[in-house]
XYZ file of C-alpha atoms in Angstrom:
379
model
C 29.090 -2.296 16.797
C 26.594 -0.148 14.696
C 24.073 -2.429 13.700
C 20.575 -2.282 11.961
C 18.278 -4.672 13.203
C 16.087 -6.748 10.523
C 12.770 -7.875 11.381
C 13.299 -11.399 11.059
C 13.161 -14.783 13.887
C 16.951 -15.038 12.669
C 18.766 -13.413 9.916
C 22.367 -13.345 8.762
C 23.541 -9.648 7.792
C 26.620 -8.007 6.092
C 27.567 -5.226 8.442
C 30.639 -3.171 8.773
C 32.351 -2.551 11.902
C 32.139 0.692 13.047
C 35.122 1.463 14.827
C 37.228 -0.305 12.195
C 35.402 -0.099 8.914
C 35.491 -3.781 8.300
C 33.060 -6.021 6.932
C 31.659 -8.773 9.377
C 28.733 -11.041 9.078
C 26.094 -10.742 12.067
C 23.781 -13.016 13.082
C 20.567 -11.694 14.685
C 18.143 -13.565 16.438
C 14.735 -11.796 18.390
C 15.233 -12.374 21.916
C 11.269 -11.998 22.329
C 11.092 -15.008 20.696
C 13.152 -17.037 22.695
C 12.454 -20.234 24.094
C 14.670 -23.146 26.243
C 15.730 -24.827 23.173
C 16.664 -21.693 21.401
C 18.419 -20.490 24.308
C 20.673 -23.682 24.403
C 21.250 -24.068 21.163
C 22.655 -20.449 20.952
C 24.696 -21.504 24.591
C 26.280 -24.595 22.790
C 26.972 -22.619 19.474
C 28.594 -19.642 20.983
C 30.776 -22.683 23.272
C 31.628 -24.745 20.410
C 32.708 -21.930 18.472
C 34.908 -20.734 21.291
C 37.065 -23.762 21.476
C 37.911 -24.170 17.411
C 40.433 -22.901 16.327
C 41.005 -23.826 12.890
C 42.130 -21.908 9.498
C 39.259 -23.401 7.811
C 36.579 -22.594 10.458
C 34.512 -19.362 10.619
C 35.421 -17.166 13.320
C 33.133 -15.834 16.405
C 34.470 -11.864 17.098
C 31.563 -10.990 19.569
C 28.300 -11.718 20.929
C 25.930 -9.280 22.764
C 22.279 -7.834 23.267
C 21.007 -5.039 21.515
C 17.457 -3.741 21.598
C 16.140 -7.021 22.325
C 18.180 -8.356 19.831
C 20.817 -11.262 20.255
C 23.786 -10.365 18.115
C 26.604 -13.028 16.803
C 29.373 -11.098 15.310
C 31.274 -13.863 13.153
C 34.011 -13.289 10.232
C 32.666 -12.286 7.072
C 33.370 -14.382 3.843
C 33.250 -12.102 0.998
C 32.640 -14.705 -1.897
C 29.472 -15.756 -0.224
C 28.185 -19.800 0.226
C 29.210 -22.711 -1.463
C 25.493 -23.363 -2.338
C 25.098 -20.071 -4.263
C 28.192 -20.481 -5.907
C 27.659 -23.798 -7.146
C 23.627 -22.587 -8.158
C 24.897 -19.893 -10.270
C 28.099 -21.411 -12.026
C 27.209 -25.488 -11.877
C 29.932 -27.709 -10.406
C 33.788 -27.573 -9.510
C 36.531 -28.844 -11.505
C 37.981 -32.141 -9.711
C 41.549 -29.997 -8.539
C 38.905 -27.152 -6.809
C 36.890 -29.700 -5.238
C 39.360 -31.743 -4.050
C 40.649 -28.317 -2.642
C 37.825 -27.223 -1.041
C 36.473 -30.670 0.702
C 40.173 -31.523 2.223
C 39.627 -28.009 3.768
C 36.432 -29.016 4.912
C 37.686 -32.737 6.023
C 40.947 -30.915 7.735
C 38.230 -28.910 9.567
C 35.807 -31.933 10.577
C 38.441 -33.081 12.122
C 39.565 -30.475 14.137
C 35.845 -30.557 15.647
C 35.841 -34.328 16.182
C 39.341 -34.106 17.800
C 37.701 -31.294 19.959
C 34.766 -33.373 21.221
C 32.494 -31.407 18.392
C 29.972 -32.607 15.788
C 28.785 -29.757 13.628
C 25.510 -31.838 12.509
C 24.472 -29.462 9.968
C 27.099 -29.785 6.968
C 25.706 -28.579 3.650
C 26.713 -26.227 1.082
C 24.728 -23.177 2.449
C 27.237 -23.395 6.101
C 30.335 -23.568 3.472
C 31.834 -20.052 2.845
C 34.238 -19.047 0.168
C 37.244 -16.232 1.565
C 38.787 -16.713 -1.618
C 38.978 -18.835 -4.868
C 41.467 -21.115 -3.195
C 39.725 -21.227 0.605
C 36.506 -21.996 2.226
C 35.387 -22.102 5.991
C 33.192 -24.159 7.676
C 30.502 -22.245 9.622
C 26.970 -21.832 11.331
C 27.737 -23.977 14.352
C 23.699 -23.381 15.341
C 23.373 -27.397 15.529
C 26.738 -28.234 16.877
C 26.904 -30.299 20.163
C 29.842 -31.051 22.576
C 29.787 -34.786 22.961
C 31.901 -37.466 24.139
C 33.533 -40.153 21.880
C 31.441 -42.034 20.105
C 28.556 -40.793 22.205
C 24.934 -41.966 21.018
C 22.792 -38.835 19.894
C 19.156 -38.771 20.192
C 18.488 -35.023 18.501
C 17.699 -36.287 14.777
C 18.281 -32.427 13.165
C 19.720 -31.817 9.972
C 18.323 -31.218 6.130
C 16.537 -33.936 4.602
C 19.474 -34.173 1.409
C 22.018 -34.106 3.871
C 20.866 -36.261 6.224
C 22.105 -39.763 7.136
C 19.775 -42.772 6.620
C 20.522 -43.468 10.651
C 18.690 -40.355 11.573
C 15.632 -41.337 9.889
C 15.480 -45.139 11.550
C 18.071 -45.664 14.464
C 16.861 -44.928 17.732
C 20.204 -42.886 18.453
C 23.544 -42.341 16.175
C 27.423 -40.599 16.457
C 27.813 -37.352 15.693
C 31.166 -37.688 13.395
C 29.539 -40.759 11.185
C 26.505 -38.110 10.300
C 29.191 -35.543 9.503
C 30.878 -37.477 7.134
C 28.217 -38.585 5.259
C 27.281 -35.024 4.606
C 30.650 -34.582 3.433
C 29.943 -37.430 0.888
C 26.807 -35.462 -0.287
C 28.419 -32.202 -0.334
C 31.684 -33.732 -2.305
C 28.683 -35.260 -4.590
C 27.581 -31.746 -5.022
C 30.638 -29.983 -5.902
C 31.601 -32.268 -8.825
C 28.665 -33.225 -10.392
C 26.481 -29.588 -9.550
C 23.527 -31.427 -8.317
C 22.509 -33.368 -5.246
C 22.694 -37.185 -4.900
C 19.004 -37.706 -3.474
C 16.634 -34.987 -4.824
C 12.580 -35.848 -4.938
C 9.539 -34.138 -4.434
C 8.913 -35.012 -1.358
C 10.784 -35.960 2.158
C 8.968 -39.767 1.700
C 10.945 -40.051 -1.576
C 14.083 -38.378 -0.147
C 13.655 -40.714 2.917
C 13.788 -44.148 0.883
C 16.452 -43.079 -1.710
C 18.636 -42.075 1.217
C 17.907 -45.305 2.738
C 18.444 -47.353 -0.301
C 21.588 -45.540 -1.095
C 19.894 -45.029 -4.445
C 22.361 -42.528 -6.144
C 24.101 -42.448 -9.434
C 27.726 -40.823 -10.310
C 28.120 -39.698 -13.598
C 31.246 -41.135 -15.525
C 33.032 -38.418 -15.943
C 33.746 -38.389 -12.417
C 37.307 -40.166 -11.494
C 37.585 -43.629 -10.269
C 39.488 -42.431 -7.353
C 36.574 -39.441 -6.215
C 33.897 -42.147 -7.057
C 35.467 -44.265 -4.250
C 35.805 -41.987 -2.044
C 31.870 -40.635 -2.672
C 30.972 -44.665 -2.190
C 32.912 -44.507 0.967
C 31.430 -41.469 2.854
C 27.843 -42.352 1.426
C 27.743 -46.326 2.969
C 24.496 -46.743 4.424
C 25.855 -49.083 6.779
C 27.504 -47.247 9.759
C 30.407 -49.592 9.910
C 31.341 -49.737 6.321
C 31.185 -45.549 6.183
C 34.627 -44.107 6.107
C 36.357 -42.212 8.853
C 38.146 -39.201 8.941
C 41.255 -41.589 8.724
C 40.115 -43.163 6.086
C 39.031 -40.399 4.148
C 42.413 -38.761 4.531
C 44.317 -41.570 3.278
C 41.519 -42.482 0.230
C 43.472 -42.353 -2.734
C 41.927 -39.225 -4.487
C 43.654 -37.119 -1.372
C 47.155 -38.985 -1.788
C 48.725 -35.730 -2.827
C 47.012 -33.410 0.144
C 49.827 -32.705 2.592
C 47.432 -32.824 5.959
C 50.155 -31.445 8.103
C 50.618 -28.517 6.197
C 47.149 -27.937 5.539
C 46.225 -27.872 9.411
C 49.716 -25.623 9.931
C 50.038 -23.552 6.834
C 49.123 -19.542 7.384
C 45.764 -18.663 8.220
C 43.585 -17.939 4.608
C 42.599 -14.911 6.268
C 45.020 -12.653 4.086
C 44.885 -9.171 6.697
C 45.795 -11.024 9.685
C 48.090 -8.896 11.988
C 49.779 -10.479 15.112
C 49.303 -10.147 19.115
C 51.145 -7.023 19.768
C 50.529 -5.237 16.301
C 46.727 -5.042 17.240
C 47.606 -3.981 21.019
C 49.596 -1.167 19.231
C 47.026 0.016 17.558
C 44.742 -0.564 20.359
C 46.537 1.630 22.723
C 47.535 4.106 19.963
C 44.065 4.891 19.052
C 42.044 4.324 22.283
C 44.561 4.105 25.221
C 43.842 0.737 25.666
C 46.593 -1.102 27.983
C 47.864 -4.437 28.374
C 46.055 -5.065 31.631
C 42.400 -3.681 30.131
C 42.725 -5.682 27.542
C 43.596 -9.031 29.140
C 40.801 -8.246 31.170
C 38.499 -7.802 28.284
C 39.811 -10.882 26.980
C 39.433 -13.236 29.893
C 35.540 -12.119 30.015
C 35.625 -13.453 26.377
C 33.002 -12.423 23.288
C 30.645 -10.968 25.601
C 32.577 -8.027 25.973
C 32.711 -5.638 23.038
C 36.734 -4.997 23.313
C 37.330 -8.642 22.977
C 35.300 -8.410 19.630
C 37.194 -5.515 18.219
C 40.403 -6.741 18.967
C 39.790 -10.349 17.644
C 38.177 -8.395 14.452
C 41.827 -6.516 13.940
C 43.766 -9.493 14.702
C 41.980 -11.210 11.621
C 41.757 -7.707 9.249
C 44.313 -5.135 10.474
C 46.997 -5.729 7.975
C 45.538 -2.809 6.364
C 46.340 -0.462 9.345
C 50.414 -2.277 10.004
C 51.893 0.616 7.096
C 49.754 3.494 8.009
C 48.351 2.754 11.358
C 45.399 5.854 11.422
C 42.068 5.282 12.705
C 39.659 3.933 10.435
C 37.544 7.078 11.044
C 39.376 10.031 11.935
C 36.148 11.537 13.601
C 36.273 9.013 16.231
C 40.365 9.837 16.976
C 41.313 10.046 20.516
C 37.725 9.920 21.673
C 38.089 7.188 24.036
C 34.557 7.425 25.669
C 33.964 5.086 22.588
C 35.475 2.274 23.664
C 34.803 2.213 27.470
C 36.904 0.369 30.529
C 34.603 -2.010 31.172
C 34.405 -3.028 27.503
C 30.986 -1.380 26.288
C 30.820 0.600 23.966
C 28.587 3.704 23.533
C 26.234 4.371 20.900
C 26.809 7.729 19.960
C 24.588 9.903 17.807
C 25.439 8.435 13.869
C 22.781 7.057 12.329
C 23.214 3.292 11.702
C 24.414 2.470 8.033
C 22.204 -0.175 6.022
C 22.563 -3.599 6.477
C 22.883 -5.675 3.200
C 20.560 -8.976 3.548
C 23.053 -11.741 2.491
C 21.093 -14.569 4.168
C 17.930 -15.892 6.200
C 17.814 -19.028 8.167
C 14.576 -20.681 8.613
C 13.118 -21.648 11.588
C 13.251 -25.367 12.471
C 10.559 -27.052 11.754
C 8.804 -30.755 12.153
C 9.441 -33.227 9.405
C 6.772 -35.536 10.302
C 4.453 -32.275 10.247
C 3.226 -32.701 6.513
C 1.638 -29.072 6.722
C 5.148 -27.380 7.977
C 6.844 -29.614 4.898
C 4.002 -29.162 1.946
C 6.150 -26.674 0.278
C 9.824 -27.170 -1.012
C 10.209 -30.684 0.622
C 13.875 -30.844 -1.265
C 14.769 -27.849 0.274
C 18.120 -28.141 2.389
C 16.914 -26.027 5.405
C 17.793 -27.435 8.769
C 15.022 -29.186 10.650
C 14.373 -31.595 13.281
C 13.902 -35.356 11.824
C 11.024 -35.948 14.140
């Protein structure tokens, strides 16, 4: 994978796969700034992405280290973040909001059923694949938990943070995710966040009191769903099941939503991907199966996964994307590693930069941009 390095502690860049000429997203983190907490979070992120397979969750392709940088190569969403779209174009109509929020809710249902909580659901972490489809991404604060487990790491983005994150001794992850979905749904249908203020203290006060106003133009059924998701009392807050059963979602076929064809339009099947890998680089089934068993840390696994999701463009014309690499088997070694070659790296395109985690009770660290949706530790 040909990757240009950006000197940021944590950065998300858009790159083109050297081998397949396909755009991917790459999270780049400076390993020299690693501490034990960072290592744990990165391990959790990769582990949780590996156990989740859903049409509305961003796919992880590959994870590796290059030049003191840790890279997580993921599916690229060509239309960018939902937050950027909302800031640029304003609120969505209810039909589009229902479409997007039902997909996110289905993704959350899949997460929770697999023992994973996201803990950082916000518009910046929802990615638009096409006009009809969105995917949930950025699992940096996700955690694998037992059902109803009490969590004590108080993290999240202040405008999306549930009340219990500010005052309780512990919380349950699914309830926090559903509160954030309520904030996100409000944002989609109104173009504005429900809890906005010029300081963390004021945001906290608004959230704890449930002080928000839904505009009259929002339908009654949508208002009911938002109110259920934004119930300050955890016991009264909607569960996934209650949200899916709401009147606003009455026309959604949830089974079809989960089972329908993946919204990645260029997906090919396993046999087609194996055929192309054999044709291009003489990768046999034994070699590929061994790579896949090693997971995303094997570069051949990454190439296979990218090809599975984006390989339709090569099915009718199965020629190697970059002809100058054809028949050069050394480019993909039998241990799954890849030689770097002498080609100069292509410039990377910066699409998003992550801000470092800060202590929200440290006034010096939050004196600017208190209304920011950056992810923070609440305590």
